């Protein structure tokens, strides 16, 4: 597990400091304030690779570049739960890449799964991948010629991933799923179970259908999904939300299966630590599914515990969704979970600064209360127009000098932006009565 991360002079803020929770870490903040950036840095700390450097089909996850061109001190410092000693990463301007200062070769002892916002995914497995950064500290030779990580574009998750010599690294979801289904062994069962766990609800369970063919010229057996409306739909026709969840389930089962094979081959024990980095965890999910996704991810972690007792699963998750935060209210455990918020604060010379803070998680009730919390900083959960008219109404009321004509004019404006059942009307009537005015 990632325990701590300190970043200096890299990314949107001058410094960011995070002490991670063992279970869930939520990241919130406006567009462009560094949520995805932080996930890239966490991935680098855990794997010492940058997704876009491993697979040039990716348009995100590039090498972090320090501020400006001056060779000012910049750094990424991190530690793992298994290794308290912090590792310091330094940027080497001549090589435009990162090095880490460490006497030892500090490797994360586990598996990392990174789901990016655009549907790309990256996997790192302590046994099958290796840090292959041109670091002067490590001069070992790897006889297995391991790849630095498995980094998939959305298409490669579906159709397979090759190394740069054309050798297959992964057959892809279509071929593997069809193969597992034909075997009728434990792999398809595990996949089915994970799919059921990550489904939006019991009555909307994502269920596996029979294999099918879709084109005369395509000899592949194509997996299908049983839809609630009775049809069996080939997976390439699946919706965006289902695709993301299918990809996550597939890569989890795939990495686990391949990890077990590799451990057997090398005679090494299996990993006990898994880290999931998920950017925009709500991406493509309907509000109903957004409400259950974190709970489902925790159940998935329990399921992983069934495959491997004593395993620890950590999530670092970014979100733009008030429903995700509201859904955590009954689950949040301050001993294991953390919430980090990134904000713009006033800075010197009229330039605002980006600041990351560790926020206490307090219950606020429903999603609309979360919209007006530190997580999203909105004044209200309604339309901008309604917000402006309500603000204007409240200023005029506070001024006190208001006659019946003005009241009517404000009320007309309010009627054009508020619904008949808006709770504001109760307040409006109350205020008018108190002031002795009749609407
Ligand atoms: N590779 C990088 N090197 C240096 N800085 C970067 C890098 N990638 C992103 N940043 C910084 O992070 C900022 C964008 O952050 P990021 O993409 O993480 O935003 P975000 O919070 O994920 O936004 P959104 O909600 O729109 O996804 C950039 O403006 C830039 O300052
Ligand atoms: Mg982002």
Tab-separated table of N, CA and C in Angstrom, residues 49-129:
chain	number	residue	atom	x	y	z
A	49	UNK	N	7.033	3.625	-13.529
A	49	UNK	CA	6.863	3.815	-14.969
A	49	UNK	C	5.766	4.848	-15.184
A	50	UNK	N	5.716	5.457	-16.362
A	50	UNK	CA	4.642	6.384	-16.727
A	50	UNK	C	3.811	5.701	-17.802
A	51	UNK	N	2.476	5.627	-17.649
A	51	UNK	CA	1.670	4.857	-18.603
A	51	UNK	C	1.938	5.211	-20.068
A	52	UNK	N	2.026	6.512	-20.378
A	52	UNK	CA	2.187	6.898	-21.782
A	52	UNK	C	3.592	6.610	-22.313
A	53	UNK	N	4.573	6.405	-21.404
A	53	UNK	CA	5.917	6.038	-21.858
A	53	UNK	C	5.964	4.559	-22.207
A	54	UNK	N	5.106	3.774	-21.537
A	54	UNK	CA	5.089	2.331	-21.801
A	54	UNK	C	4.285	2.051	-23.077
A	55	UNK	N	3.192	2.768	-23.262
A	55	UNK	CA	2.346	2.540	-24.444
A	55	UNK	C	2.038	3.897	-25.077
A	56	UNK	N	2.614	4.138	-26.257
A	56	UNK	CA	2.448	5.477	-26.855
A	56	UNK	C	1.069	5.712	-27.479
A	57	UNK	N	0.177	4.700	-27.363
A	57	UNK	CA	-1.203	4.951	-27.824
A	57	UNK	C	-1.956	5.801	-26.804
A	58	UNK	N	-1.417	5.887	-25.579
A	58	UNK	CA	-2.114	6.646	-24.537
A	58	UNK	C	-1.859	8.142	-24.676
A	59	UNK	N	-2.909	8.910	-24.432
A	59	UNK	CA	-2.723	10.361	-24.529
A	59	UNK	C	-2.660	10.989	-23.142
A	60	UNK	N	-2.788	10.189	-22.084
A	60	UNK	CA	-2.645	10.718	-20.721
A	60	UNK	C	-1.612	9.855	-19.988
A	61	UNK	N	-1.200	10.332	-18.816
A	61	UNK	CA	-0.234	9.558	-18.025
A	61	UNK	C	1.185	9.741	-18.522
A	62	UNK	N	1.528	11.003	-18.872
A	62	UNK	CA	2.892	11.265	-19.356
A	62	UNK	C	3.834	11.556	-18.200
A	63	UNK	N	5.131	11.487	-18.480
A	63	UNK	CA	6.143	11.800	-17.467
A	63	UNK	C	5.850	13.168	-16.849
A	64	UNK	N	5.841	13.243	-15.538
A	64	UNK	CA	5.584	14.521	-14.869
A	64	UNK	C	6.749	15.461	-15.128
A	65	UNK	N	6.402	16.689	-15.462
A	65	UNK	CA	7.465	17.662	-15.744
A	65	UNK	C	7.452	18.736	-14.664
A	66	UNK	N	8.610	18.995	-14.035
A	66	UNK	CA	8.648	20.027	-12.983
A	66	UNK	C	8.278	21.408	-13.522
A	67	UNK	N	7.950	22.334	-12.601
A	67	UNK	CA	7.581	23.697	-12.982
A	67	UNK	C	8.730	24.394	-13.684
A	68	UNK	N	8.388	25.175	-14.682
A	68	UNK	CA	9.364	26.055	-15.319
A	68	UNK	C	10.530	25.304	-15.914
A	69	UNK	N	11.516	26.075	-16.390
A	69	UNK	CA	12.669	25.430	-17.005
A	69	UNK	C	13.903	25.482	-16.121
A	70	UNK	N	13.777	26.272	-15.033
A	70	UNK	CA	14.949	26.354	-14.163
A	70	UNK	C	15.110	25.027	-13.435
A	71	UNK	N	16.327	24.728	-13.170
A	71	UNK	CA	16.593	23.452	-12.511
A	71	UNK	C	16.396	23.594	-11.007
A	72	UNK	N	15.220	24.090	-10.663
A	72	UNK	CA	14.962	24.238	-9.228
A	72	UNK	C	14.628	22.870	-8.621
A	73	UNK	N	14.783	22.819	-7.332
A	73	UNK	CA	14.589	21.555	-6.626
A	73	UNK	C	13.147	21.065	-6.794
A	74	UNK	N	12.997	19.899	-7.341
A	74	UNK	CA	11.660	19.316	-7.440
A	74	UNK	C	11.780	17.863	-7.002
A	75	UNK	N	10.724	17.324	-6.534
A	75	UNK	CA	10.855	15.954	-6.070
A	75	UNK	C	9.539	15.256	-5.841
A	76	UNK	N	9.592	13.941	-5.898
A	76	UNK	CA	8.445	13.094	-5.554
A	76	UNK	C	8.967	12.112	-4.498
A	77	UNK	N	8.445	12.254	-3.284
A	77	UNK	CA	8.905	11.370	-2.202
A	77	UNK	C	7.747	10.483	-1.792
A	78	UNK	N	8.016	9.219	-1.568
A	78	UNK	CA	6.913	8.322	-1.209
A	78	UNK	C	7.407	7.215	-0.298
A	79	UNK	N	6.456	6.588	0.393
A	79	UNK	CA	6.815	5.374	1.135
A	79	UNK	C	5.672	4.380	1.048
A	80	UNK	N	6.014	3.118	1.223
A	80	UNK	CA	5.022	2.041	1.220
A	80	UNK	C	4.788	1.592	2.654
A	81	UNK	N	3.677	0.945	2.867
A	81	UNK	CA	3.374	0.411	4.195
A	81	UNK	C	4.435	-0.612	4.605
A	82	UNK	N	4.920	-1.355	3.587
A	82	UNK	CA	5.888	-2.416	3.852
A	82	UNK	C	7.301	-1.868	4.034
A	83	UNK	N	7.501	-0.580	3.742
A	83	UNK	CA	8.835	-0.036	3.817
A	83	UNK	C	8.751	1.423	4.242
A	84	UNK	N	8.858	1.640	5.534
A	84	UNK	CA	8.644	2.964	6.098
A	84	UNK	C	9.576	4.028	5.549
A	85	UNK	N	10.794	3.589	5.256
A	85	UNK	CA	11.824	4.513	4.766
A	85	UNK	C	11.352	5.209	3.493
A	86	UNK	N	11.248	6.548	3.475
A	86	UNK	CA	10.771	7.178	2.240
A	86	UNK	C	11.790	7.076	1.102
A	87	UNK	N	11.274	6.909	-0.096
A	87	UNK	CA	12.120	6.879	-1.291
A	87	UNK	C	11.987	8.249	-1.943
A	88	UNK	N	13.094	8.823	-2.376
A	88	UNK	CA	13.040	10.156	-2.972
A	88	UNK	C	13.260	10.058	-4.469
A	89	UNK	N	12.349	10.649	-5.212
A	89	UNK	CA	12.497	10.677	-6.664
A	89	UNK	C	12.918	12.067	-7.101
A	90	UNK	N	13.939	12.135	-7.963
A	90	UNK	CA	14.440	13.428	-8.458
A	90	UNK	C	14.333	13.479	-9.967
A	91	UNK	N	14.052	14.677	-10.480
A	91	UNK	CA	13.954	14.825	-11.928
A	91	UNK	C	15.326	15.135	-12.497
A	92	UNK	N	15.690	14.424	-13.523
A	92	UNK	CA	16.971	14.648	-14.170
A	92	UNK	C	16.719	15.429	-15.454
A	93	UNK	N	17.064	16.728	-15.439
A	93	UNK	CA	16.717	17.585	-16.579
A	93	UNK	C	17.375	17.119	-17.878
A	94	UNK	N	18.603	16.599	-17.804
A	94	UNK	CA	19.283	16.200	-19.039
A	94	UNK	C	18.608	14.996	-19.681
A	95	UNK	N	18.040	14.123	-18.833
A	95	UNK	CA	17.396	12.913	-19.392
A	95	UNK	C	15.890	13.064	-19.487
A	96	UNK	N	15.356	14.203	-19.029
A	96	UNK	CA	13.910	14.449	-18.893
A	96	UNK	C	13.204	13.231	-18.303
A	97	UNK	N	13.789	12.695	-17.279
A	97	UNK	CA	13.111	11.580	-16.599
A	97	UNK	C	13.466	11.543	-15.107
A	98	UNK	N	12.773	10.660	-14.391
A	98	UNK	CA	12.860	10.615	-12.934
A	98	UNK	C	13.755	9.486	-12.439
A	99	UNK	N	14.506	9.796	-11.411
A	99	UNK	CA	15.379	8.814	-10.772
A	99	UNK	C	15.016	8.745	-9.305
A	100	UNK	N	15.310	7.659	-8.663
A	100	UNK	CA	15.050	7.635	-7.236
A	100	UNK	C	16.341	7.387	-6.481
A	101	UNK	N	16.456	8.122	-5.391
A	101	UNK	CA	17.668	8.009	-4.572
A	101	UNK	C	17.378	6.988	-3.507
A	102	UNK	N	17.971	5.855	-3.616
A	102	UNK	CA	17.764	4.871	-2.565
A	102	UNK	C	18.924	3.894	-2.588
A	103	UNK	N	19.367	3.563	-1.412
A	103	UNK	CA	20.451	2.594	-1.303
A	103	UNK	C	19.976	1.262	-1.846
A	104	UNK	N	18.703	0.973	-1.525
A	104	UNK	CA	18.167	-0.337	-1.894
A	104	UNK	C	17.228	-0.179	-3.070
A	105	UNK	N	16.900	-1.322	-3.590
A	105	UNK	CA	15.990	-1.376	-4.711
A	105	UNK	C	14.594	-1.592	-4.119
A	106	UNK	N	13.883	-0.474	-3.811
A	106	UNK	CA	12.628	-0.600	-3.070
A	106	UNK	C	11.481	-0.832	-4.041
A	107	UNK	N	10.953	-2.023	-3.998
A	107	UNK	CA	9.905	-2.418	-4.941
A	107	UNK	C	8.587	-2.580	-4.207
A	108	UNK	N	7.505	-2.125	-4.808
A	108	UNK	CA	6.194	-2.322	-4.193
A	108	UNK	C	5.854	-3.819	-4.240
A	109	UNK	N	5.545	-4.416	-3.087
A	109	UNK	CA	5.310	-5.857	-3.083
A	109	UNK	C	3.850	-6.183	-3.374
A	110	UNK	N	3.419	-6.057	-4.597
A	110	UNK	CA	2.015	-6.376	-4.875
A	110	UNK	C	1.623	-6.130	-6.313
A	111	UNK	N	0.334	-5.838	-6.478
A	111	UNK	CA	-0.253	-5.644	-7.811
A	111	UNK	C	-0.929	-4.278	-7.829
A	112	UNK	N	-0.790	-3.557	-8.939
A	112	UNK	CA	-1.433	-2.248	-9.074
A	112	UNK	C	-2.322	-2.271	-10.322
A	113	UNK	N	-3.549	-1.797	-10.176
A	113	UNK	CA	-4.461	-1.700	-11.325
A	113	UNK	C	-4.903	-0.250	-11.432
A	114	UNK	N	-4.641	0.368	-12.577
A	114	UNK	CA	-4.937	1.803	-12.766
A	114	UNK	C	-5.965	1.942	-13.883
A	115	UNK	N	-7.184	2.390	-13.524
A	115	UNK	CA	-8.239	2.628	-14.514
A	115	UNK	C	-8.269	4.119	-14.803
A	116	UNK	N	-7.898	4.500	-16.018
A	116	UNK	CA	-7.856	5.919	-16.356
A	116	UNK	C	-9.223	6.384	-16.852
A	117	UNK	N	-9.400	7.713	-16.889
A	117	UNK	CA	-10.724	8.252	-17.180
A	117	UNK	C	-11.187	7.945	-18.603
A	118	UNK	N	-10.245	7.788	-19.555
A	118	UNK	CA	-10.644	7.573	-20.952
A	118	UNK	C	-10.841	6.093	-21.294
A	119	UNK	N	-10.798	5.222	-20.291
A	119	UNK	CA	-11.024	3.793	-20.548
A	119	UNK	C	-9.725	3.011	-20.716
A	120	UNK	N	-8.557	3.704	-20.742
A	120	UNK	CA	-7.277	2.977	-20.771
A	120	UNK	C	-7.058	2.361	-19.397
A	121	UNK	N	-6.290	1.275	-19.353
A	121	UNK	CA	-5.998	0.678	-18.043
A	121	UNK	C	-4.544	0.213	-18.012
A	122	UNK	N	-3.959	0.254	-16.838
A	122	UNK	CA	-2.578	-0.182	-16.705
A	122	UNK	C	-2.479	-1.131	-15.515
A	123	UNK	N	-1.598	-2.125	-15.682
A	123	UNK	CA	-1.428	-3.148	-14.646
A	123	UNK	C	0.049	-3.278	-14.325
A	124	UNK	N	0.344	-3.423	-13.063
A	124	UNK	CA	1.718	-3.723	-12.674
A	124	UNK	C	1.681	-4.863	-11.662
A	125	UNK	N	2.527	-5.839	-11.911
A	125	UNK	CA	2.543	-7.036	-11.071
A	125	UNK	C	3.982	-7.248	-10.597
A	126	UNK	N	4.182	-7.289	-9.312
A	126	UNK	CA	5.529	-7.388	-8.735
A	126	UNK	C	6.351	-8.521	-9.353
A	127	UNK	N	5.680	-9.604	-9.783
A	127	UNK	CA	6.393	-10.765	-10.281
A	127	UNK	C	6.637	-10.674	-11.785
A	128	UNK	N	5.665	-10.132	-12.495
A	128	UNK	CA	5.776	-10.165	-13.961
A	128	UNK	C	6.329	-8.882	-14.564
A	129	UNK	N	6.381	-7.825	-13.763
A	129	UNK	CA	6.960	-6.563	-14.262
A	129	UNK	C	8.131	-6.206	-13.364
